[in-house]
Coordinates of C-alpha atoms and ligand atoms in Angstrom, one line a residue:
M24 CA -42.2 20.6 26.3
A25 CA -38.7 21.0 27.8
F26 CA -39.8 19.2 31.0
L27 CA -40.3 15.9 29.2
S28 CA -37.6 13.2 28.9
Q29 CA -35.5 12.6 25.8
A30 CA -36.8 9.0 26.0
V31 CA -40.5 10.0 25.5
G32 CA -39.4 12.4 22.8
R33 CA -37.8 9.5 20.9
I34 CA -41.0 7.4 20.6
R35 CA -44.4 7.6 18.9
P36 CA -47.6 6.5 20.5
S37 CA -48.8 3.0 19.4
A38 CA -50.7 3.4 16.1
T39 CA -52.8 0.3 16.9
V40 CA -53.8 1.5 20.4
A41 CA -54.6 5.0 18.9
V42 CA -56.9 3.3 16.3
A43 CA -58.7 1.5 19.1
S44 CA -59.3 4.8 21.0
K45 CA -60.5 6.5 17.8
I46 CA -63.0 3.7 17.2
A47 CA -64.3 4.0 20.8
E48 CA -64.7 7.7 20.3
M49 CA -66.6 7.3 17.0
R50 CA -68.9 4.7 18.4
C51 CA -69.6 7.0 21.4
A52 CA -70.6 9.7 18.9
G53 CA -73.1 7.3 17.5
K54 CA -71.2 6.6 14.2
A55 CA -71.3 3.1 12.6
V56 CA -67.8 1.8 12.4
I57 CA -66.4 -1.5 11.1
S58 CA -63.1 -2.1 12.7
L59 CA -60.4 -4.0 10.9
G60 CA -57.9 -2.4 13.1
A61 CA -57.9 -4.3 16.3
G62 CA -55.2 -6.8 17.0
E63 CA -57.4 -9.1 19.0
P64 CA -59.7 -12.0 18.4
D65 CA -63.4 -11.3 18.4
F66 CA -64.0 -14.6 20.3
D67 CA -64.6 -14.5 24.0
T68 CA -62.2 -16.0 26.5
P69 CA -63.2 -19.7 26.7
A70 CA -65.5 -20.4 29.6
H71 CA -63.3 -22.8 31.5
I72 CA -60.5 -20.1 31.6
V73 CA -63.0 -17.4 32.8
A74 CA -64.3 -19.9 35.5
A75 CA -60.7 -20.5 36.7
G76 CA -60.1 -16.8 37.0
H77 CA -63.4 -16.3 38.9
Q78 CA -62.6 -19.2 41.2
A79 CA -59.1 -17.8 41.9
M80 CA -60.7 -14.5 43.1
L81 CA -63.2 -16.4 45.2
D82 CA -60.3 -18.4 46.7
G83 CA -58.6 -15.2 47.7
K84 CA -55.9 -15.3 45.1
T85 CA -56.2 -11.5 45.0
R86 CA -52.9 -10.5 46.6
Y87 CA -49.5 -9.6 45.1
S88 CA -47.8 -12.4 43.2
P89 CA -44.0 -12.9 43.3
A90 CA -42.4 -10.6 40.7
P91 CA -41.4 -13.3 38.3
G92 CA -45.0 -14.8 38.4
V93 CA -46.9 -17.4 40.4
L94 CA -44.7 -20.5 40.7
E95 CA -47.6 -22.8 39.5
F96 CA -48.0 -20.7 36.4
R97 CA -44.3 -20.8 35.6
E98 CA -44.4 -24.6 36.1
A99 CA -47.3 -24.7 33.6
I100 CA -45.3 -22.6 31.2
A101 CA -42.3 -24.8 31.6
E102 CA -44.5 -27.9 30.8
K103 CA -45.9 -26.0 27.7
F104 CA -42.4 -25.4 26.4
Q105 CA -41.4 -29.0 26.8
R106 CA -44.7 -30.3 25.3
D107 CA -45.1 -27.9 22.4
N108 CA -41.5 -26.8 21.6
N109 CA -39.2 -29.5 23.0
L110 CA -37.5 -26.8 25.0
T111 CA -36.4 -27.4 28.6
Y112 CA -36.7 -24.3 30.9
S113 CA -36.9 -24.4 34.6
P114 CA -39.5 -22.2 36.3
D115 CA -36.6 -19.9 37.4
Q116 CA -35.8 -19.3 33.7
I117 CA -39.3 -18.0 33.1
T118 CA -40.7 -14.6 33.8
V119 CA -44.3 -13.5 33.5
G120 CA -45.2 -10.0 32.3
C121 CA -48.3 -7.8 31.8
G122 CA -48.8 -9.1 28.3
G123 CA -46.2 -9.9 25.7
K124 CA -45.5 -6.2 25.4
Q125 CA -44.2 -5.8 28.9
T126 CA -41.9 -8.9 28.6
I127 CA -40.4 -7.3 25.5
F128 CA -40.0 -4.0 27.3
N129 CA -38.3 -5.7 30.3
A130 CA -35.9 -7.6 28.0
C131 CA -35.0 -4.4 26.2
L132 CA -34.6 -2.3 29.3
A133 CA -32.5 -5.1 30.9
T134 CA -30.0 -5.3 28.0
L135 CA -29.9 -2.2 25.9
D136 CA -27.9 1.0 26.2
P137 CA -27.4 4.0 23.9
G138 CA -25.0 2.9 21.2
D139 CA -26.5 -0.6 20.9
D140 CA -28.3 -1.7 17.7
V141 CA -31.3 -4.1 17.4
V142 CA -32.0 -5.7 14.0
I143 CA -35.7 -5.6 13.2
P144 CA -37.1 -7.1 9.9
T145 CA -39.7 -4.9 8.3
P146 CA -42.7 -4.9 8.2
Y147 CA -42.6 -5.2 12.0
W148 CA -45.0 -5.2 14.9
V149 CA -45.5 -1.5 15.7
S150 CA -44.0 -1.6 19.2
Y151 CA -40.5 -3.1 18.5
P152 CA -38.7 0.0 17.3
E153 CA -40.4 2.2 19.8
I154 CA -39.5 0.0 22.8
V155 CA -35.9 -0.2 21.5
A156 CA -35.7 3.6 21.0
M157 CA -37.0 4.2 24.5
T158 CA -33.9 2.6 25.9
G159 CA -31.7 4.9 23.7
A160 CA -30.6 2.0 21.5
T161 CA -31.1 2.1 17.7
P162 CA -33.5 0.0 15.7
V163 CA -31.8 -1.2 12.4
F164 CA -34.3 -2.2 9.8
V165 CA -34.0 -5.0 7.3
S166 CA -36.5 -4.8 4.5
C167 CA -38.4 -8.0 3.7
S168 CA -40.0 -6.8 0.5
V169 CA -43.3 -7.9 -0.9
D170 CA -41.6 -9.5 -3.9
K171 CA -39.7 -11.7 -1.4
G172 CA -43.1 -12.6 0.1
F173 CA -42.2 -10.4 3.2
R174 CA -39.6 -13.1 4.1
L175 CA -36.2 -12.2 5.7
D176 CA -33.3 -13.0 3.4
P177 CA -30.4 -14.5 5.5
E178 CA -27.8 -12.4 3.5
D179 CA -29.8 -9.2 4.2
L180 CA -29.7 -10.2 7.9
A181 CA -25.9 -10.8 7.7
A182 CA -25.4 -7.4 6.1
A183 CA -27.4 -5.6 8.9
I184 CA -25.3 -7.1 11.8
T185 CA -22.4 -5.1 13.1
P186 CA -20.3 -5.3 16.3
K187 CA -22.9 -3.0 17.9
T188 CA -25.8 -5.4 17.3
K189 CA -27.2 -6.9 20.5
W190 CA -30.5 -8.5 19.4
L191 CA -32.2 -9.8 16.3
I192 CA -36.0 -9.7 16.8
L193 CA -37.9 -12.4 15.0
N194 CA -41.7 -12.7 14.9
S195 CA -43.2 -15.7 13.3
P196 CA -46.1 -16.0 12.5
S197 CA -45.8 -12.3 11.9
N198 CA -47.9 -9.3 12.7
P199 CA -48.6 -7.7 10.2
T200 CA -47.6 -10.1 7.3
G201 CA -48.7 -13.5 8.5
V202 CA -45.4 -15.0 7.4
C203 CA -44.6 -18.2 9.3
Y204 CA -41.0 -19.4 8.9
S205 CA -40.3 -23.1 8.2
K206 CA -37.6 -25.0 10.1
E207 CA -35.4 -24.7 7.0
E208 CA -35.8 -20.9 6.9
L209 CA -35.0 -20.6 10.6
L210 CA -31.9 -22.6 10.0
G211 CA -30.9 -20.1 7.3
F212 CA -30.9 -17.4 10.0
V213 CA -29.2 -19.7 12.4
E214 CA -26.3 -20.2 9.9
V215 CA -25.8 -16.4 9.9
L216 CA -25.9 -16.2 13.7
R217 CA -23.4 -19.1 14.0
R218 CA -20.7 -17.3 12.0
P219 CA -17.7 -16.4 14.2
E220 CA -18.2 -12.7 13.7
N221 CA -21.9 -12.9 14.9
Q222 CA -21.5 -14.8 18.2
H223 CA -22.4 -11.6 20.1
V224 CA -25.9 -11.4 18.7
W225 CA -28.8 -12.7 20.7
V226 CA -32.3 -13.6 19.3
M227 CA -35.5 -12.3 20.8
T228 CA -38.2 -14.6 19.2
D229 CA -41.7 -13.4 19.6
D230 CA -43.9 -16.5 19.3
M231 CA -47.2 -14.8 20.2
Y232 CA -49.1 -16.3 17.2
E233 CA -47.6 -19.8 17.6
H234 CA -51.0 -21.5 17.7
I235 CA -52.6 -19.5 14.9
V236 CA -51.1 -21.2 11.8
Y237 CA -52.9 -22.5 8.8
D238 CA -52.8 -24.9 5.9
G239 CA -51.1 -27.7 7.9
L240 CA -47.9 -25.7 8.4
A241 CA -45.8 -26.5 11.4
F242 CA -44.7 -23.9 13.9
H243 CA -41.0 -23.8 14.9
T244 CA -39.0 -21.6 17.2
I245 CA -35.3 -20.8 17.0
A246 CA -33.9 -22.4 20.2
E247 CA -35.8 -25.6 19.3
V248 CA -34.2 -25.8 15.8
A249 CA -30.8 -24.7 17.0
P250 CA -30.1 -25.9 20.5
D251 CA -26.6 -24.3 20.3
L252 CA -28.4 -20.9 20.3
Y253 CA -30.3 -21.7 23.5
E254 CA -27.9 -19.7 25.6
R255 CA -28.5 -16.5 23.5
T256 CA -32.2 -16.8 22.8
L257 CA -35.1 -15.2 24.6
T258 CA -38.3 -17.1 23.7
L259 CA -41.3 -14.9 24.2
N260 CA -44.9 -15.9 24.1
G261 CA -48.3 -15.0 25.7
L262 CA -51.9 -15.9 26.0
S263 CA -53.5 -12.8 24.5
K264 CA -54.1 -14.0 21.0
A265 CA -54.7 -17.8 20.7
Y266 CA -56.5 -17.9 24.1
C267 CA -58.5 -14.8 23.5
M268 CA -57.2 -13.2 26.7
T269 CA -56.0 -9.7 25.5
G270 CA -57.5 -8.0 28.6
W271 CA -56.1 -10.5 31.1
R272 CA -52.6 -9.2 30.3
L273 CA -50.5 -12.4 30.3
G274 CA -47.2 -12.7 28.5
Y275 CA -44.1 -14.7 29.4
A276 CA -40.5 -15.1 28.4
A277 CA -37.9 -17.9 28.9
G278 CA -34.2 -17.7 28.6
P279 CA -30.8 -17.8 30.3
L280 CA -31.1 -17.3 34.1
G281 CA -29.0 -14.1 34.2
L282 CA -31.2 -12.3 31.7
I283 CA -34.4 -13.5 33.4
K284 CA -33.2 -12.3 36.8
A285 CA -32.4 -8.9 35.3
M286 CA -35.9 -8.7 33.8
N287 CA -37.4 -9.7 37.2
K288 CA -35.4 -6.9 38.8
I289 CA -37.0 -4.4 36.5
Q290 CA -40.4 -5.9 37.1
S291 CA -40.0 -5.7 40.8
Q292 CA -39.4 -2.0 40.5
S293 CA -42.1 -1.2 38.0
V294 CA -45.4 -3.1 37.9
S295 CA -44.4 -5.4 40.8
S296 CA -46.2 -8.4 39.4
V297 CA -49.0 -9.5 37.0
S298 CA -52.5 -9.7 38.4
T299 CA -52.6 -12.9 40.5
F300 CA -56.0 -14.2 39.4
S301 CA -55.1 -13.7 35.7
Q302 CA -52.2 -16.0 36.2
W303 CA -54.4 -18.7 37.7
A304 CA -56.7 -18.3 34.7
G305 CA -53.5 -18.7 32.6
I306 CA -52.8 -22.0 34.4
A307 CA -56.2 -23.3 33.3
A308 CA -55.6 -22.1 29.8
L309 CA -52.2 -23.8 29.4
N310 CA -53.2 -27.0 31.2
G311 CA -56.8 -27.3 29.9
S312 CA -58.4 -28.4 26.6
H313 CA -57.0 -26.6 23.5
D314 CA -59.9 -27.8 21.3
F315 CA -61.2 -24.3 20.8
I316 CA -58.1 -23.2 19.0
A317 CA -58.9 -25.5 16.0
T318 CA -62.4 -24.1 15.9
H319 CA -61.2 -20.5 16.0
N320 CA -58.5 -21.2 13.4
A321 CA -61.1 -22.8 11.0
A322 CA -63.1 -19.5 11.3
F323 CA -59.9 -17.4 10.8
V324 CA -58.8 -19.4 7.7
N325 CA -62.2 -18.9 6.1
R326 CA -62.0 -15.2 6.8
R327 CA -58.5 -15.0 5.5
D328 CA -59.5 -16.5 2.2
L329 CA -62.5 -14.2 2.0
V330 CA -60.3 -11.1 2.6
V331 CA -57.4 -12.2 0.3
A332 CA -59.8 -12.9 -2.6
G333 CA -61.7 -9.7 -1.9
I334 CA -58.6 -7.5 -1.7
N335 CA -57.0 -8.8 -4.9
A336 CA -60.3 -8.2 -6.7
I337 CA -60.2 -4.4 -5.9
P338 CA -58.3 -2.4 -8.5
G339 CA -55.2 -0.8 -7.0
L340 CA -54.8 -3.3 -4.1
S341 CA -52.9 -6.5 -3.7
C342 CA -51.8 -8.9 -1.0
P343 CA -50.1 -12.3 -0.6
K344 CA -51.8 -15.1 1.3
P345 CA -50.8 -15.1 5.0
E346 CA -49.8 -18.3 6.7
G347 CA -50.7 -17.4 10.2
A348 CA -51.9 -14.8 12.7
F349 CA -55.0 -12.8 11.6
Y350 CA -53.7 -10.0 9.5
V351 CA -53.4 -9.1 5.9
C352 CA -50.8 -6.6 4.7
V353 CA -52.2 -4.9 1.7
S354 CA -50.1 -3.0 -0.8
C355 CA -51.8 0.1 -2.2
G356 CA -49.1 1.9 -4.2
D357 CA -51.4 2.3 -7.2
L358 CA -53.8 4.5 -5.3
I359 CA -51.1 7.0 -4.1
G360 CA -51.4 10.3 -6.0
K361 CA -55.1 9.9 -6.8
K362 CA -57.7 12.4 -5.6
T363 CA -60.8 11.8 -3.4
P364 CA -64.2 13.1 -4.7
A365 CA -63.6 16.1 -2.3
G366 CA -60.3 16.9 -4.1
V367 CA -57.9 15.6 -1.4
V368 CA -54.7 14.1 -2.8
I369 CA -53.9 10.7 -1.4
E370 CA -50.3 11.5 -0.7
N371 CA -49.6 8.5 1.6
D372 CA -51.2 5.4 3.2
E373 CA -52.2 7.3 6.3
I374 CA -54.3 9.7 4.2
L375 CA -55.7 6.7 2.4
V376 CA -56.9 5.0 5.6
G377 CA -58.2 8.3 6.9
Y378 CA -60.3 8.7 3.7
L379 CA -61.7 5.2 4.0
L380 CA -62.7 5.9 7.6
E381 CA -64.4 9.2 6.7
A382 CA -66.1 7.9 3.6
E383 CA -67.2 4.5 4.8
G384 CA -66.5 4.1 8.5
V385 CA -64.0 1.3 7.9
V386 CA -60.9 1.2 10.1
C387 CA -57.6 -0.1 9.0
V388 CA -54.1 0.7 10.2
H389 CA -51.7 2.5 7.8
G390 CA -48.6 0.6 6.7
E391 CA -46.1 3.3 7.8
A392 CA -46.8 2.3 11.4
F393 CA -45.4 -1.1 10.5
G394 CA -42.4 0.2 8.6
F395 CA -44.0 -0.7 5.2
S396 CA -45.5 1.8 2.8
P397 CA -47.6 2.4 0.9
A398 CA -49.7 -0.3 2.5
F399 CA -52.3 -0.9 5.2
R400 CA -53.0 -3.7 7.6
I401 CA -56.4 -5.5 7.9
S402 CA -57.2 -7.5 10.9
Y403 CA -59.7 -10.2 9.9
A404 CA -60.5 -11.1 13.5
T405 CA -64.1 -10.1 12.9
S406 CA -67.3 -11.7 11.4
N407 CA -67.6 -12.7 7.7
E408 CA -70.5 -10.4 7.5
K409 CA -68.5 -7.3 8.6
L410 CA -65.6 -8.3 6.4
E411 CA -67.9 -8.5 3.4
H412 CA -69.4 -5.1 4.2
A413 CA -65.8 -3.7 4.6
L414 CA -64.6 -5.1 1.3
A415 CA -67.6 -3.7 -0.5
A416 CA -67.0 -0.3 1.2
M417 CA -63.3 -0.4 0.0
H418 CA -64.5 -1.2 -3.5
R419 CA -66.7 1.8 -3.5
A420 CA -64.3 4.2 -1.7
F421 CA -61.2 3.3 -3.7
G422 CA -63.2 3.1 -7.0
A423 CA -64.3 6.7 -6.4
L424 CA -60.7 7.9 -6.5
E425 CA -59.7 9.8 -9.6
Ligands
PLP1 C1 -46.3 -9.7 17.5 C2 -46.9 -9.3 18.8 N1 -46.1 -9.4 19.9 C3 -46.6 -9.0 21.0 C4 -47.8 -8.4 21.2 C5 -48.3 -8.0 22.5 O1 -49.3 -8.7 23.1 P1 -49.9 -8.4 24.5 O2 -51.3 -7.9 24.2 O3 -49.9 -9.8 25.2 O4 -49.1 -7.4 25.2 C6 -48.7 -8.3 20.0 C7 -50.0 -7.7 20.1 O5 -50.5 -7.1 19.2 C8 -48.2 -8.7 18.8 O6 -48.9 -8.6 17.7

């Protein structure tokens, strides 16, 4: 439609949000669906956090908040950075957004113009390239192949950087691969960024899954391991995943003051501010007990092991063992080209997940949405019982392909 902007023409709708709408539609129509598509924990927001949000409403904390966020929340975030990451940020260097997604959006809009490049390792979280493209800048993909364990090779990173590169986006633990970089691996990327020809490149590190890490691995973030990159790092995080607060819409970012001020300017002219009582709930989340995280992670790790073993036992599918987050990236190349019992040729991963949905009511997200094909993503943030049903359904559906 000629009336629409070039910006909207450059982007695709979020595949993961589309999947959520499709599930709601199917359930409304009375169909039984097992969703392995949602990027959110199946656990409820912990009661002490809900109580704090409720109390905030009763206390009249129902008006606009300052654009950068409630000061007490930014103070709690500053303490979190000091406590968990050994990073010193003043509340002025912190901005609160409507979920991690909006902080990424604000950062991109504040820094990118047509002609700029952003380096994005693949597989990537679905929204990075679309947000970058919306600004008119160009996403530049660096493949992290399955034989490299989906890990970014520092020399591949070096090869992708040009004078036009503004940002490298890092996401560890990763959605969709679950890769969690060690301190040594991060230092490998740092070595590339420290080279004289790469001094103009900034790092946007998306630490959304910081607390969802398994097998005793330690989480690290780039400004912590390389203090000399502090001045060109934006550290992003949020409460959606580990605190089971997806609907509260709380994300935040910390970085150099000039960048944060520019992000706040955009915020002030777009959403104004994040819901005030959500931020008060966020204070309770950051300052309160974190014991529930270990309980949730114990459930997640158990589900991960169930899914990884189940997938690798299905002919035609394979996946490595993720180290964090709650997703498994499943390679399905051997199934491409086969035919369904109805005679439909499985030409790509989108057709494959469509077939699984039609045949068995099991929802996964096709790999192409994450820049990695042929593959699909499973979210194992659901009960063991549902996961077992879904794995059996995949066995049946994929076994029926000819
Ligand atoms: C890697 C990553 N970053 C950011 C987000 C956005 O989170 P939020 O719901 O807080 O906007 C997600 C959500 O799926 C994610 O997986």
